Short mmCIF file of C-alpha atoms and ligand atoms in Angstrom, two decimals:
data_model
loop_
_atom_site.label_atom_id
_atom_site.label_comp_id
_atom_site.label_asym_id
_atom_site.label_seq_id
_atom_site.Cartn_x
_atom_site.Cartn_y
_atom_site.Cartn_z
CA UNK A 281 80.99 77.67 104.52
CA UNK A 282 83.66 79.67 106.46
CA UNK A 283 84.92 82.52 104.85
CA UNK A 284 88.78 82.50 104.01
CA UNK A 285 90.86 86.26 105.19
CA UNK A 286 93.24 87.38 103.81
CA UNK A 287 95.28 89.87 105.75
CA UNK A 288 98.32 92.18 103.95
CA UNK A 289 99.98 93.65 105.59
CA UNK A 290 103.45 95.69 105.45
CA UNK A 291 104.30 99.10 105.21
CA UNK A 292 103.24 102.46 103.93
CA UNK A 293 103.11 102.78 100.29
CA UNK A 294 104.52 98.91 99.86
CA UNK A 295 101.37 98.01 97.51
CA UNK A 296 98.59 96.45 99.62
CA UNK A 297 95.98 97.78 97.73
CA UNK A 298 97.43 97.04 94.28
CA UNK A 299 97.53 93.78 95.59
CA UNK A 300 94.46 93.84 96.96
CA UNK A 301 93.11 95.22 93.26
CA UNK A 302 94.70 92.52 91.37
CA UNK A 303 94.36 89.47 93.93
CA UNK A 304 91.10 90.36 94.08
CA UNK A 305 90.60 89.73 90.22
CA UNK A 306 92.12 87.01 89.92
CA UNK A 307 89.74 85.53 92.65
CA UNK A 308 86.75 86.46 90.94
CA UNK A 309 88.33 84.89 87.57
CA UNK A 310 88.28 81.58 90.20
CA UNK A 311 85.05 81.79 90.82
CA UNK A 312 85.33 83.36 94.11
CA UNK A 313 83.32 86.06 95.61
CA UNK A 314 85.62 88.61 97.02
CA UNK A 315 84.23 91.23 99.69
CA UNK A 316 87.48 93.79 101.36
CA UNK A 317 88.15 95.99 104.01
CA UNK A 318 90.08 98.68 104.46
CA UNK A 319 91.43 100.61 107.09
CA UNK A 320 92.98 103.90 108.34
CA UNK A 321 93.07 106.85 111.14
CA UNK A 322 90.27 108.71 109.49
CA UNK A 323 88.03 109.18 107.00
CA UNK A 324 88.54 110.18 103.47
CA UNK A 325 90.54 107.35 102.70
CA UNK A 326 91.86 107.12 98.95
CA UNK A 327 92.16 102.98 99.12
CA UNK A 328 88.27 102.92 99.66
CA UNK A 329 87.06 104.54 96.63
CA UNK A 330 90.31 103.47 94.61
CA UNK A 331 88.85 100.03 95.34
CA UNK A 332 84.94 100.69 95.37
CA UNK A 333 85.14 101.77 91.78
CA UNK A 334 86.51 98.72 90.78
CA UNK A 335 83.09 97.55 91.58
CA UNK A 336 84.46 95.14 94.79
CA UNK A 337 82.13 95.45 98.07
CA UNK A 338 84.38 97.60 100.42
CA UNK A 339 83.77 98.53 104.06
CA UNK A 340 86.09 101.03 106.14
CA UNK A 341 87.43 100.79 109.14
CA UNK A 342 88.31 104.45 109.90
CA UNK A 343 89.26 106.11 113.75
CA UNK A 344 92.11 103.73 114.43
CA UNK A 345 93.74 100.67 113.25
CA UNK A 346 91.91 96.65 113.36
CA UNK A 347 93.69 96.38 116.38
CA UNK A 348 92.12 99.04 118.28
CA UNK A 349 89.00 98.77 116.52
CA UNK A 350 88.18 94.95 116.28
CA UNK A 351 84.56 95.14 117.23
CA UNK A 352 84.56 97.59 113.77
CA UNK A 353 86.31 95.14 111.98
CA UNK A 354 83.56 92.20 112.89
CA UNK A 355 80.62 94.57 111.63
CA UNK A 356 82.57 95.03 108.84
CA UNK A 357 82.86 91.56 107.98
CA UNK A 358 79.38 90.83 109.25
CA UNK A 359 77.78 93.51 106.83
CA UNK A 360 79.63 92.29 103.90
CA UNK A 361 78.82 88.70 104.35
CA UNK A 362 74.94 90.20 104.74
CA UNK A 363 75.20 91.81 101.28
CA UNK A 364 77.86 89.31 99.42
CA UNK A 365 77.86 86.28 101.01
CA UNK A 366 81.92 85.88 99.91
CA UNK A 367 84.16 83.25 99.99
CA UNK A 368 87.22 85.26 100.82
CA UNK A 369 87.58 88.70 102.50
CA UNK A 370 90.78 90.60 101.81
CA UNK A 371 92.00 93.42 104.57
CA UNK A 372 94.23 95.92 104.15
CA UNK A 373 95.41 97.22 107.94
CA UNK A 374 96.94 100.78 108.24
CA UNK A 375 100.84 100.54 106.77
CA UNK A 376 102.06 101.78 110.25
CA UNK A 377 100.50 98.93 112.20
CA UNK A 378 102.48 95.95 114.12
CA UNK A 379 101.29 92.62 116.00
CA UNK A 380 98.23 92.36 113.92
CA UNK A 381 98.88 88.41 114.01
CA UNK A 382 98.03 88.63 118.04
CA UNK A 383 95.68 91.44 118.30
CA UNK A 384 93.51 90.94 114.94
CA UNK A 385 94.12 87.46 113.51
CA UNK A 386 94.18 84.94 116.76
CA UNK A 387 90.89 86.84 117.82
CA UNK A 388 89.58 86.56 114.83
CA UNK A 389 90.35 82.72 114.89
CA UNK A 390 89.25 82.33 118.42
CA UNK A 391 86.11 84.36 118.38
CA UNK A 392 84.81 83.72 115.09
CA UNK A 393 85.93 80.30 114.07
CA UNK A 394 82.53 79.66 112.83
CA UNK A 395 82.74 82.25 110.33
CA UNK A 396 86.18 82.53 109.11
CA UNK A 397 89.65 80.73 108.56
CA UNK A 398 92.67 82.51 108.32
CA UNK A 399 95.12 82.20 105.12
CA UNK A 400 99.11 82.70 106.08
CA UNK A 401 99.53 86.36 106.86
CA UNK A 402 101.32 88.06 104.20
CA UNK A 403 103.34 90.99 104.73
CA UNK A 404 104.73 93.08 101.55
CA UNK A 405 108.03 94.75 101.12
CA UNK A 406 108.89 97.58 98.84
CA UNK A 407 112.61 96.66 97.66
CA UNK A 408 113.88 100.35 97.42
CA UNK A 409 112.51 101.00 101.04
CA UNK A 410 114.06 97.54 102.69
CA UNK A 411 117.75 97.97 100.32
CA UNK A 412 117.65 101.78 101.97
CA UNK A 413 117.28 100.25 105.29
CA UNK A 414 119.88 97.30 105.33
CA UNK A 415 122.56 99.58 104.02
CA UNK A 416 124.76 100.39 107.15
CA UNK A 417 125.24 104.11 108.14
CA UNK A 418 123.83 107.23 109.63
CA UNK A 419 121.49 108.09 106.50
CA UNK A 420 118.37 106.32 107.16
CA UNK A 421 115.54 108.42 106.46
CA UNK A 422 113.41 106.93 109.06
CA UNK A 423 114.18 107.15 112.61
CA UNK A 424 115.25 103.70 114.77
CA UNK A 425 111.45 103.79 116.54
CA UNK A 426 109.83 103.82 112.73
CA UNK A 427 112.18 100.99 111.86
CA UNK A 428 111.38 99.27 114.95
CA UNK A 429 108.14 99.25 113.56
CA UNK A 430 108.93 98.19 109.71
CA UNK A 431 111.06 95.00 111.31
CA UNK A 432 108.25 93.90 113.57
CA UNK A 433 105.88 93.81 110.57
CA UNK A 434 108.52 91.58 108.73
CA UNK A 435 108.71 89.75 111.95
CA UNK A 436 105.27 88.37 112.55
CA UNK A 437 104.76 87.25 108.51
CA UNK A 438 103.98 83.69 107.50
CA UNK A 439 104.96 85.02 104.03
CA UNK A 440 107.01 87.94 103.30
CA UNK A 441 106.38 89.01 99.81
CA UNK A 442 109.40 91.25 98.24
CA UNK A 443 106.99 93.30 95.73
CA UNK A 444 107.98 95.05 92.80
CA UNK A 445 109.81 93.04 91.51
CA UNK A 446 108.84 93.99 88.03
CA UNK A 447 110.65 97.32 88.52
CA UNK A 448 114.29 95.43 90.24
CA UNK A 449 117.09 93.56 88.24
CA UNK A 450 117.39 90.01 88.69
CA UNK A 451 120.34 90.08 90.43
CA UNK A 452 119.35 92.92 93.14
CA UNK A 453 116.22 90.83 93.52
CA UNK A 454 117.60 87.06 94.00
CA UNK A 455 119.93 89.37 96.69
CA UNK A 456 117.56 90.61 98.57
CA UNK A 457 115.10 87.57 98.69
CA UNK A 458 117.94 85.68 100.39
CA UNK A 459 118.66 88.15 102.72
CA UNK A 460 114.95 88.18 103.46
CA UNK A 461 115.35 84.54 103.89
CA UNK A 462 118.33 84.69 106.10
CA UNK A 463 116.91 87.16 108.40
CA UNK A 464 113.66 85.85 108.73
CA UNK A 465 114.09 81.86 108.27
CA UNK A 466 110.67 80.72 109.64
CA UNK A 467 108.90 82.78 106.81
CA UNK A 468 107.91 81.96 103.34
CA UNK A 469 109.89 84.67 101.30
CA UNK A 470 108.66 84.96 97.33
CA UNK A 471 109.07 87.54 95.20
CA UNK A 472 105.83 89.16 93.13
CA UNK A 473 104.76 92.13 91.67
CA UNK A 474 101.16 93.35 92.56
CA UNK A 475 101.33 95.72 89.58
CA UNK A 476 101.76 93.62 86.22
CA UNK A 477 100.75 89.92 88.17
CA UNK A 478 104.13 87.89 87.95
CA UNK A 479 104.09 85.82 91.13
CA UNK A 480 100.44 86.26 92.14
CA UNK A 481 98.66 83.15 91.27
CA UNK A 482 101.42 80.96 93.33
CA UNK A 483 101.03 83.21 96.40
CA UNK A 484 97.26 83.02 95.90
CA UNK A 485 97.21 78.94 95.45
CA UNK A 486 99.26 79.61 99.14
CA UNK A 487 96.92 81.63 100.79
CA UNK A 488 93.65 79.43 99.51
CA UNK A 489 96.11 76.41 100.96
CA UNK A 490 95.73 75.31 104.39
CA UNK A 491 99.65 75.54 104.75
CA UNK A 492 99.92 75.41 108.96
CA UNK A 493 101.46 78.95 110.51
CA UNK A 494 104.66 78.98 111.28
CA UNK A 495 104.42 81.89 112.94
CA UNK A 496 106.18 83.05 116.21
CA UNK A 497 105.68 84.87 119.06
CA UNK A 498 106.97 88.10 118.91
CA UNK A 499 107.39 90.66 121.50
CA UNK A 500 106.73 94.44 120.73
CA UNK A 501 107.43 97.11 122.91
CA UNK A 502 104.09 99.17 122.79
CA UNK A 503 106.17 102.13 123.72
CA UNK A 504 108.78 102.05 121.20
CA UNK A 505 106.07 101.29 118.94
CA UNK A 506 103.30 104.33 119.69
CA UNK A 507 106.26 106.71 119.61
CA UNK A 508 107.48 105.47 116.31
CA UNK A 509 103.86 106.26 114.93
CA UNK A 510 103.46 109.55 116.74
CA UNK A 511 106.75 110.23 114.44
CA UNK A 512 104.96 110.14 110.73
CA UNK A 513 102.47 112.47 110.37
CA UNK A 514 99.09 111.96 109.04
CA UNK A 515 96.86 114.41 107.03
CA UNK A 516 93.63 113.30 104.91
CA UNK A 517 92.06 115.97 102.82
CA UNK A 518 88.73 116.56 100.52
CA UNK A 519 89.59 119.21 98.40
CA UNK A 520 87.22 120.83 95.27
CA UNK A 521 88.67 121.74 92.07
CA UNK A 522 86.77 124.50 90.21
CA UNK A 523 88.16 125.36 86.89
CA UNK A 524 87.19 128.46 84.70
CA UNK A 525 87.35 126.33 81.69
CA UNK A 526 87.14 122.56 80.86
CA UNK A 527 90.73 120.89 81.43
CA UNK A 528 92.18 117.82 81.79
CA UNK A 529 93.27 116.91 85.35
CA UNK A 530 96.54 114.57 84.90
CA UNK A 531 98.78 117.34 84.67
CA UNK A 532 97.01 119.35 88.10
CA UNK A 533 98.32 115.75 89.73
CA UNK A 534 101.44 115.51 88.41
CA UNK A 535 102.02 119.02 89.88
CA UNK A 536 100.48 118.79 92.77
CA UNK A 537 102.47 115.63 93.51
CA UNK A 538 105.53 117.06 92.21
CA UNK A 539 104.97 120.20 94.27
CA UNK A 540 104.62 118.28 97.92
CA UNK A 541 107.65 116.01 96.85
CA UNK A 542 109.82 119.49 96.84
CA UNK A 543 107.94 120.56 100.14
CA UNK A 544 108.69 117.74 101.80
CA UNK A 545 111.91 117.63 100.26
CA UNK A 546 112.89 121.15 101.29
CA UNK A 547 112.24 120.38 104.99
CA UNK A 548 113.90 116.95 105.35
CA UNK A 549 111.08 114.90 105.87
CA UNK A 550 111.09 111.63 104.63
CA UNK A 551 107.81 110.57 102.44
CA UNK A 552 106.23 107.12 103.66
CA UNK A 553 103.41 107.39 101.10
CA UNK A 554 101.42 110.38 99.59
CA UNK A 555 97.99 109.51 97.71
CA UNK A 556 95.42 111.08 95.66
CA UNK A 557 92.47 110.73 94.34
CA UNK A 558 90.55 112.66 91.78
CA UNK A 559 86.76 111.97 90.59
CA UNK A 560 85.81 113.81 87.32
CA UNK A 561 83.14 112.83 85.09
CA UNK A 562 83.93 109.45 82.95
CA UNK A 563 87.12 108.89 85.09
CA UNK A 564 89.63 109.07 88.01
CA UNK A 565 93.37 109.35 88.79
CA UNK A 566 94.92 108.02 91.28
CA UNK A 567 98.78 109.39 92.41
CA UNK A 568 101.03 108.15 94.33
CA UNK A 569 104.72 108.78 95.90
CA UNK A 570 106.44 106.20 97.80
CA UNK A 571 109.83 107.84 99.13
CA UNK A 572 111.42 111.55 98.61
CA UNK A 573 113.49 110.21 95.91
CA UNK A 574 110.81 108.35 93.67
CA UNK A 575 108.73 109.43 90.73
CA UNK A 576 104.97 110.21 91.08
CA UNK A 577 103.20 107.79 89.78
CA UNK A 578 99.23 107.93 87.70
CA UNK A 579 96.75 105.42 87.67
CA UNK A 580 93.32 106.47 84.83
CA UNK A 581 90.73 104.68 86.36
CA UNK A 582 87.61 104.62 83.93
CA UNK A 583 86.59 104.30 80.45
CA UNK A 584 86.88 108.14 79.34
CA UNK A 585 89.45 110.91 80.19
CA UNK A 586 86.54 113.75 79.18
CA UNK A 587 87.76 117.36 80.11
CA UNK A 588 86.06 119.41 82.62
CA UNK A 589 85.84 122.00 85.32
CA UNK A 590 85.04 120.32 87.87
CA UNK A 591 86.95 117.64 90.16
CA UNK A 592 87.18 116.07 93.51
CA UNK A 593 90.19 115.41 95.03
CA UNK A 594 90.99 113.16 97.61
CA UNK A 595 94.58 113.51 99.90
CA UNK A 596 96.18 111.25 102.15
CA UNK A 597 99.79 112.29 103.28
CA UNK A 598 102.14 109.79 105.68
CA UNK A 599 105.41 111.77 106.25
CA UNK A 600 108.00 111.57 109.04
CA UNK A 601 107.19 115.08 109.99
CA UNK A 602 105.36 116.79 112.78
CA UNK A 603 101.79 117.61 112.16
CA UNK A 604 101.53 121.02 112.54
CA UNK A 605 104.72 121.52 109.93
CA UNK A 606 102.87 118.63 107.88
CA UNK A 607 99.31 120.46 107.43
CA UNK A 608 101.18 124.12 107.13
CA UNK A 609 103.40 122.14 103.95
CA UNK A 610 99.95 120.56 102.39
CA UNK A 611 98.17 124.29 102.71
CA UNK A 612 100.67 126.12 100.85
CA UNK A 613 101.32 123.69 97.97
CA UNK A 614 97.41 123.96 97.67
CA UNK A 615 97.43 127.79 97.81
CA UNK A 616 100.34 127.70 95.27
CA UNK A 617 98.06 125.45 93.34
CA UNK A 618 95.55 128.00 93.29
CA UNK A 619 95.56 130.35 90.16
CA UNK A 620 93.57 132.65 88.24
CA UNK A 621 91.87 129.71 85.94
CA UNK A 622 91.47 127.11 88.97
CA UNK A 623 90.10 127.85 92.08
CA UNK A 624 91.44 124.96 95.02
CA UNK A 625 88.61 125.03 98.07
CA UNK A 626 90.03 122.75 101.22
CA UNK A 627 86.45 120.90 102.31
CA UNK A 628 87.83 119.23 104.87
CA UNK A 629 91.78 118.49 106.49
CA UNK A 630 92.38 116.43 109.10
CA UNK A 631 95.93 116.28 110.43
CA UNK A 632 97.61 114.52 113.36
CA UNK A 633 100.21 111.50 114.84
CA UNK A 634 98.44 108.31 114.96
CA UNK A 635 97.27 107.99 118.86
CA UNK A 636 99.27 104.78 120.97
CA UNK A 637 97.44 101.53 119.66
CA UNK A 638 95.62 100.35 122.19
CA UNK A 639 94.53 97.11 121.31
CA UNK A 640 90.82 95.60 121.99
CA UNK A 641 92.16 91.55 121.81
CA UNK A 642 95.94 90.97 122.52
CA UNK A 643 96.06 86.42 121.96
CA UNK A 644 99.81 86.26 121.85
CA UNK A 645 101.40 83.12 120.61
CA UNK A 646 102.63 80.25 123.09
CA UNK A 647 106.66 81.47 123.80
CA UNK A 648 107.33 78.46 121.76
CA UNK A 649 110.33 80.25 119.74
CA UNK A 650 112.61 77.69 118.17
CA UNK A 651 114.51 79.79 115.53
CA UNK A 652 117.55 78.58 113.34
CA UNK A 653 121.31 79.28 114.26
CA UNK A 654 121.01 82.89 114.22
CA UNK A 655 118.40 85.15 116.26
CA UNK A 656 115.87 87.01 113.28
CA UNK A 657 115.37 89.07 116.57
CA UNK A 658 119.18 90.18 117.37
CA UNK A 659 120.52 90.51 113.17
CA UNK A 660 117.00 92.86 113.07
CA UNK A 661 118.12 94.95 116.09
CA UNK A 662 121.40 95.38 114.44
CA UNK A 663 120.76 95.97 111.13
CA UNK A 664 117.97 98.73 111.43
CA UNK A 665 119.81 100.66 114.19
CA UNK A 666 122.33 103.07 112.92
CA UNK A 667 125.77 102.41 112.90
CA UNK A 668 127.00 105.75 113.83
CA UNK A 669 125.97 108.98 115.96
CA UNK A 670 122.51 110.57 115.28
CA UNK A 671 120.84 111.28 112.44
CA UNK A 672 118.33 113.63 110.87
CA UNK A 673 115.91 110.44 111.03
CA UNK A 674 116.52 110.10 114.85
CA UNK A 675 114.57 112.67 116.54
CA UNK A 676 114.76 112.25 120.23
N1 GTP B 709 106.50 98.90 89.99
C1 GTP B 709 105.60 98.51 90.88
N2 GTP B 709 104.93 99.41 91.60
C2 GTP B 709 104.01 98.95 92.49
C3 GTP B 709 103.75 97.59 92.69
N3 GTP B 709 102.81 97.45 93.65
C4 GTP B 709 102.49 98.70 94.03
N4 GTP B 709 103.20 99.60 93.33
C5 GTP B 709 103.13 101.06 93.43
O1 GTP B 709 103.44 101.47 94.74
C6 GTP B 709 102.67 102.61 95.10
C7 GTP B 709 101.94 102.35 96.42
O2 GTP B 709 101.03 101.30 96.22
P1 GTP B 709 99.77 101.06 97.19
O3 GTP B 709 99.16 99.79 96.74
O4 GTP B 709 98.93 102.26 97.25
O5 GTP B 709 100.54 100.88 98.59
P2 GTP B 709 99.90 100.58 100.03
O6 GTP B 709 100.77 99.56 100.68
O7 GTP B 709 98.47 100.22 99.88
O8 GTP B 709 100.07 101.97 100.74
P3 GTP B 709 99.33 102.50 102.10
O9 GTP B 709 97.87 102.22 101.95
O10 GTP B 709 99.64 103.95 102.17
O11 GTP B 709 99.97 101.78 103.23
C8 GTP B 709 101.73 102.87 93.92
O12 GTP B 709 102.31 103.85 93.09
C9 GTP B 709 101.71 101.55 93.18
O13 GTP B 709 101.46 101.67 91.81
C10 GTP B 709 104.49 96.64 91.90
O14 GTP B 709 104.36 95.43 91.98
N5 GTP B 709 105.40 97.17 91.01
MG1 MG B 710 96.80 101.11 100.70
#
């Protein structure tokens, strides 16, 4: 039997791999085998092992996005079908990635429509990040080419989920779900949080549905769209922890975290999504910051929080900064972090812009574009451009 994929997509820090996490649960608690991939510039990716020691079967796709790496992405699936035979594969593309419905899901369809059928492509929104963005003015954090970027996701969804919506008022929420809907009128807009579940068994009845695509073709400007990824900087990170005596590691997160917020902070660069990981014995944390003015937030994967000297940590940092300011930030808060009862040992940093996506398979859509009364196209250009002169967001 075909194999059902799921792709999520959306943008950095949004929750694809909580939803991955949970959807992939609630699959198994279906009956389903569930098999994942996930995806980024390079190796040392915190979504891998945040998802791995759940116990799911995950393969990377590291060195460039599905797009660019397609022939990576069908070993990937190939391998896992070897080893779990599933019945649905959930993928998790990089959170700066655009026109995955041409380059990854029509070839998919076309090439391997023995093996697989495609579910509705979902793309999640993180309310805080899309209210920030519709607001008119000169403060957006991220530059017009990054927004380019975060409309052309929204775009090209079947579905567009609005996510965390545990953590928004009722009223803010219902708002923003019809603007969604007003904007984007040829998508299925819902509401969900990946976090505590509310929402996720309708959207999962959807994408095990064979609801027909109403997707449209949608033209990106590959320009606008490489140099509004060149823009964030990108910086994964193995570092060892070496303690003098046995501690507990939340509070080394929560400072570490809290340390690279004020970095970034100090130099004006916006945060699209900082993660960690940390492997001690009996358990793991996993950190996250979404945005310059959220809180870091702890995960405890595992059954014991045991004390020790030893730990692993894992670093992933997407900020709209260049890399050489990016890596020279990361190194100091990690010096800083260094003190006469912990010893902080960089194994490995990789930092850099995300190259222009070159995609292996472009199958664009028939120009078949019937939209409503008003253009999604034309509002989009409008609302994410800024109203007035430049801003610190729009570097030339
Ligand atoms: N309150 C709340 N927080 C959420 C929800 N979903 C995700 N988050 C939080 O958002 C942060 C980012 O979540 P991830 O799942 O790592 O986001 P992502 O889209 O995979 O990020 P990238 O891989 O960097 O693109 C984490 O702190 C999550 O706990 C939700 O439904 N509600
Ligand atoms: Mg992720």
């Amino acid at each position: 039997m075909a194999v059902r994929v799921i792709l999520v997509g959306g943008f950095l820090g949004a929750g694809k791999t909580t939803l991955l996490r949970q959807a992939g649960r609630r699959l198994m608690s279906r009956g389903l085998k569930v098999a994942m991939v996930t995806n980024d510039q390079a190796a040392d990716l915190v979504d891998t092992e945040t998802l791995r020691r759940e116990g799911f079967g995950v393969e990377e796709v590291s060195g460039g996005c599905f797009c660019c790496r397609f022939r990576d992405l069908a070993d990937a699936g190939a391998r896992l079908f070897e080893r779990h035979a599933p019945d649905v594969l959930l993928c998790e593309p990089v959170g700066s990635c655009t026109d995955l419905a041409a380059t990854v899901l029509r070839p998919l369809a076309h090439f391997l429509k023995d093996r697989y059928t495609i579910a509705p492509y979902t793309v999640l929104v993180d309310p805080e990040r899309l209210a920030g963005l519709l607001e008119p003015g000169p403060h957006h954090p991220f530059s017009e080419k990054v927004r380019y970027i975060f409309s052309k996701q929204l775009e090209e969804a079947d579905t567009i989920a609005l996510n965390k919506s545990d953590a928004l008022p009722a009223p803010e929420r219902s708002a923003l779900h019809d603007r969604l809907g007003q904007l984007f009128p040829s998508a299925q807009v819902r509401a969900f949080s990946a976090l505590n579940g509310d929402g996720l068994d309708a959207w999962l009845d959807e994408m095990l549905s064979e609801r027909p695509s109403a997707r449209q073709a949608i033209h990106v400007d590959y320009d606008v769209y490489a140099e509004g990824e060149a823009e964030l900087g990108w910086l994964n990170a193995a570092v060892r922890l070496h303690a003098t005596e046995e501690r507990a590691w939340k509070p080394v997160c929560l400072d570490l975290l809290r340390a690279l917020k004020d970095a970034f902070a100090a130099s004006g660069a916006e945060v699209a999504h900082v993660k960690l990981s940390l492997t001690a014995p009996g358990h793991a944390l996993i950190g996250n910051l979404t945005s310059n003015r959220g809180t870091p937030f702890l995960l405890v994967q595992g059954t014991s929080e045991e004390p020790s000297r030893k730990a692993l940590l894992i670093l992933n940092a997407r900020v709209h900064m260049a890399p050489a300011e990016l890596e020279g930030a990361v190194r100091d808060v990690l010096t800083r972090a260094s003190t006469s009862g912990l010893s902080v040992a960089t194994e490995r940093l990789e930092c850099f812009s995300p190259g222009r996506p070159v995609p292996q398979h472009r199958l664009p859509l028939p120009e078949a574009c019937t939209v409503g009364a008003e253009n999604p196209c034309q509002i989009l250009r409008d609302v994410f451009k800024p109203k007035r002169g430049p801003t610190q967001g729009d570097r030339p």
